[in-house]
């Protein structure tokens, strides 16, 4: 039975490798996970999305496609299951703690019942023998209660400690679920959550904020020429530069593939453009060295689009304006920052 199962798994792995080659898919681990989820039939949603990509691209799959599928389906499901397991453990510990409290209340009622009964049956002071027996019984009952309370306190401390550990694990799982594993930046889901929060706060407090969309120029060409591992190095370099140059309050995320999205609280278009230009120019001073060969691969450039919140904006309308500005930057020759104002001016001129 186990031999048959092992053979089936081996055949599936061979099919995955063959499909990856045929589609010119990247071959890093997350790509294998995506294809395995598709061909095993375990995740129909992945299969539907991947088949749609294949149908629209002459059977080819890019690194950006793989990253998008992985983030949308596989990482989400894994973290959701992990969070569910941890949540169930927390609930189990809470149930156990409540049982301990119920047990303590029950023993306390018994103890108080004994004290009440004994207080109603105090021997006469002249009957020394009965008085001694009464005192011994009182001391024994009190000792038993003290022992039970000490045991209960130890069990409650252990349970509270375990709940604290599980809560930290749950928080860590949530943080992982909102983080892009390659760059360490926020992922798209986190960006979307924080963007809606920023819109809600801006609507309430009438405070400005801006969104910057950024895209690495000619990233696919770079990936094809130097390989995906070097492409990952480029993504990390851009992410690190953004973290270095944007303000601490900025929410920097990997939006998907080689595209980044940044929320800049308390910033208007002018301030956001200044920040975007700071990042773009900083990248121009950094040369990329291929680690495996020490080969100098030159400089990386990015194009950026900037839009600021307008009353009545939805997350979709705001991102769309920033994205349109980014597209204008690409059309104008790349390696530049364009604001929504410039895009609207260009549209009127056209």
XYZ file of N, CA, C and O in Angstrom, residues 273-341:
276
model
N 5.560 62.864 -3.510
C 6.478 62.842 -4.654
C 7.919 63.007 -4.194
O 8.831 62.337 -4.703
N 8.137 63.878 -3.213
C 9.488 64.069 -2.684
C 10.023 62.753 -2.111
O 11.164 62.358 -2.370
N 9.188 62.052 -1.331
C 9.614 60.768 -0.773
C 9.893 59.742 -1.854
O 10.877 58.993 -1.787
N 9.028 59.686 -2.869
C 9.212 58.737 -3.967
C 10.508 59.018 -4.714
O 11.265 58.098 -5.064
N 10.786 60.299 -4.937
C 12.016 60.679 -5.641
C 13.256 60.342 -4.815
O 14.294 59.968 -5.359
N 13.143 60.458 -3.511
C 14.263 60.105 -2.637
C 14.636 58.636 -2.813
O 15.821 58.278 -2.903
N 13.619 57.774 -2.887
C 13.865 56.338 -3.092
C 14.439 56.085 -4.481
O 15.427 55.343 -4.642
N 13.841 56.696 -5.488
C 14.300 56.469 -6.863
C 15.765 56.884 -7.029
O 16.575 56.146 -7.609
N 16.119 58.034 -6.500
C 17.485 58.513 -6.645
C 18.474 57.701 -5.809
O 19.623 57.505 -6.207
N 18.017 57.208 -4.652
C 18.883 56.367 -3.822
C 19.240 55.079 -4.550
O 20.382 54.598 -4.473
N 18.282 54.512 -5.280
C 18.553 53.283 -6.027
C 19.588 53.516 -7.123
O 20.375 52.627 -7.448
N 19.596 54.713 -7.687
C 20.553 55.026 -8.755
C 21.995 55.025 -8.253
O 22.930 54.905 -9.045
N 22.173 55.151 -6.951
C 23.532 55.167 -6.389
C 23.999 53.779 -5.963
O 25.136 53.629 -5.521
N 23.125 52.793 -6.087
C 23.462 51.452 -5.592
C 23.655 50.494 -6.760
O 22.753 50.321 -7.578
N 24.804 49.869 -6.789
C 25.070 48.889 -7.829
C 24.773 47.491 -7.303
O 25.056 47.181 -6.146
N 24.215 46.672 -8.172
C 23.852 45.313 -7.784
C 24.986 44.358 -8.159
O 25.417 44.329 -9.312
N 25.443 43.581 -7.185
C 26.505 42.598 -7.417
C 25.917 41.205 -7.281
O 25.296 40.883 -6.268
N 26.104 40.376 -8.291
C 25.619 39.002 -8.229
C 26.478 38.210 -7.247
O 27.691 38.107 -7.403
N 25.861 37.675 -6.225
C 26.613 37.050 -5.139
C 27.434 35.853 -5.585
O 28.551 35.639 -5.130
N 26.875 35.054 -6.470
C 27.556 33.812 -6.859
C 28.822 34.053 -7.665
O 29.761 33.252 -7.630
N 28.878 35.177 -8.397
C 30.024 35.423 -9.297
C 30.726 36.755 -9.047
O 31.753 37.040 -9.669
N 30.176 37.576 -8.155
C 30.677 38.939 -7.920
C 30.580 39.811 -9.167
O 31.251 40.842 -9.274
N 29.725 39.406 -10.100
C 29.549 40.178 -11.331
C 28.742 41.444 -11.042
O 27.733 41.415 -10.339
N 29.193 42.567 -11.583
C 28.478 43.831 -11.429
C 27.345 43.878 -12.450
O 27.584 43.874 -13.650
N 26.103 43.916 -11.942
C 24.939 43.884 -12.831
C 24.372 45.277 -13.095
O 23.335 45.408 -13.728
N 25.061 46.295 -12.617
C 24.616 47.655 -12.880
C 23.608 48.146 -11.878
O 23.491 47.623 -10.764
N 22.849 49.144 -12.258
C 21.895 49.789 -11.359
C 20.461 49.399 -11.698
O 20.145 49.080 -12.834
N 19.638 49.480 -10.675
C 18.217 49.189 -10.826
C 17.447 50.508 -10.841
O 17.734 51.411 -10.050
N 16.488 50.638 -11.735
C 15.638 51.830 -11.748
C 14.187 51.428 -11.516
O 13.785 50.291 -11.812
N 13.442 52.373 -10.984
C 12.019 52.130 -10.748
C 11.204 53.310 -11.271
O 11.706 54.427 -11.390
N 9.956 53.016 -11.594
C 8.988 54.056 -11.971
C 7.937 54.126 -10.870
O 7.578 53.102 -10.280
N 7.471 55.357 -10.587
C 6.543 55.544 -9.475
C 5.383 56.450 -9.862
O 5.558 57.368 -10.674
N 4.209 56.154 -9.323
C 3.029 56.984 -9.517
C 2.462 57.395 -8.172
O 2.430 56.591 -7.235
N 2.034 58.648 -8.065
C 1.586 59.199 -6.780
C 0.161 59.739 -6.898
O -0.172 60.435 -7.860
N -0.666 59.432 -5.898
C -2.018 59.997 -5.810
C -2.320 60.264 -4.350
O -1.859 59.546 -3.465
N -3.101 61.316 -4.092
C -3.477 61.635 -2.715
C -4.977 61.425 -2.524
O -5.758 61.473 -3.475
N -5.344 61.187 -1.272
C -6.747 60.920 -0.943
C -7.622 62.126 -1.236
O -7.274 63.267 -0.918
N -8.769 61.859 -1.857
C -9.790 62.868 -2.081
C -11.062 62.403 -1.393
O -11.375 61.213 -1.392
N -11.780 63.331 -0.841
C -13.008 62.968 -0.126
C -13.936 62.186 -1.051
O -14.175 62.579 -2.187
N -14.411 61.057 -0.565
C -15.271 60.208 -1.375
C -14.522 59.078 -2.059
O -15.137 58.210 -2.677
N -13.182 59.085 -1.960
C -12.390 58.020 -2.569
C -12.712 56.669 -1.943
O -12.952 56.558 -0.735
N -12.681 55.642 -2.768
C -12.635 54.268 -2.286
C -11.194 53.793 -2.428
O -10.367 54.463 -3.070
N -10.892 52.647 -1.856
C -9.531 52.122 -2.006
C -9.234 51.864 -3.482
O -8.120 52.125 -3.963
N -10.256 51.414 -4.225
C -10.065 51.132 -5.648
C -9.792 52.377 -6.460
O -8.900 52.397 -7.315
N -10.533 53.461 -6.192
C -10.345 54.678 -6.978
C -8.999 55.329 -6.689
O -8.338 55.860 -7.594
N -8.564 55.281 -5.452
C -7.286 55.887 -5.085
C -6.117 55.109 -5.687
O -5.199 55.701 -6.274
N -6.155 53.783 -5.564
C -5.085 52.962 -6.141
C -5.072 53.106 -7.660
O -4.003 53.152 -8.289
N -6.264 53.216 -8.264
C -6.335 53.344 -9.719
C -5.646 54.630 -10.194
O -4.919 54.616 -11.197
N -5.855 55.738 -9.465
C -5.207 56.985 -9.878
C -3.688 56.893 -9.731
O -2.940 57.366 -10.581
N -3.232 56.280 -8.643
C -1.787 56.104 -8.464
C -1.231 55.180 -9.543
O -0.126 55.400 -10.066
N -2.006 54.155 -9.903
C -1.562 53.212 -10.924
C -1.531 53.876 -12.306
O -0.629 53.611 -13.110
N -2.497 54.742 -12.576
C -2.498 55.477 -13.845
C -1.275 56.387 -13.936
O -0.663 56.532 -15.009
N -0.905 57.011 -12.820
C 0.298 57.839 -12.792
C 1.536 56.988 -13.026
O 2.476 57.394 -13.736
N 1.551 55.776 -12.463
C 2.666 54.856 -12.691
C 2.758 54.484 -14.171
O 3.856 54.460 -14.756
N 1.633 54.195 -14.791
C 1.630 53.853 -16.214
C 2.135 55.027 -17.065
O 2.847 54.830 -18.049
N 1.779 56.249 -16.635
C 2.269 57.426 -17.354
C 3.785 57.543 -17.235
O 4.483 57.887 -18.201
N 4.310 57.207 -16.051
C 5.767 57.219 -15.856
C 6.435 56.210 -16.787
O 7.506 56.482 -17.362
N 5.806 55.057 -16.963
C 6.343 54.045 -17.890
C 6.311 54.577 -19.326
O 7.289 54.442 -20.078
N 5.201 55.193 -19.693
C 5.071 55.711 -21.069
C 6.061 56.846 -21.330
O 6.528 57.025 -22.460
N 6.377 57.602 -20.300
C 7.280 58.738 -20.474
C 8.756 58.337 -20.503
O 9.624 59.205 -20.613
N 9.024 57.044 -20.388
C 10.409 56.600 -20.495
C 10.967 55.891 -19.280
O 12.157 55.564 -19.235
N 10.135 55.654 -18.248
C 10.546 54.957 -17.036
C 11.558 55.778 -16.211
O 11.942 56.855 -16.599
N 11.942 55.207 -15.051
C 12.911 55.830 -14.154
C 12.508 57.263 -13.812
O 13.292 58.205 -13.943
N 11.262 57.427 -13.358
C 10.765 58.753 -12.999
C 9.537 58.609 -12.095
O 8.940 57.528 -11.987
N 9.172 59.714 -11.459
C 7.976 59.765 -10.627
C 6.953 60.692 -11.269
O 7.291 61.817 -11.657
N 5.728 60.225 -11.403
C 4.649 61.020 -11.995
C 3.510 61.100 -10.990
O 3.163 60.100 -10.343
N 2.925 62.286 -10.850
C 1.788 62.459 -9.943
C 0.481 62.397 -10.721
O 0.455 62.535 -11.949
N -0.603 62.212 -9.984
C -1.925 62.162 -10.620
C -2.244 63.465 -11.345
O -2.927 63.456 -12.364
N -1.728 64.596 -10.851
C -1.975 65.888 -11.504
C -1.401 65.886 -12.932
O -2.052 66.355 -13.871
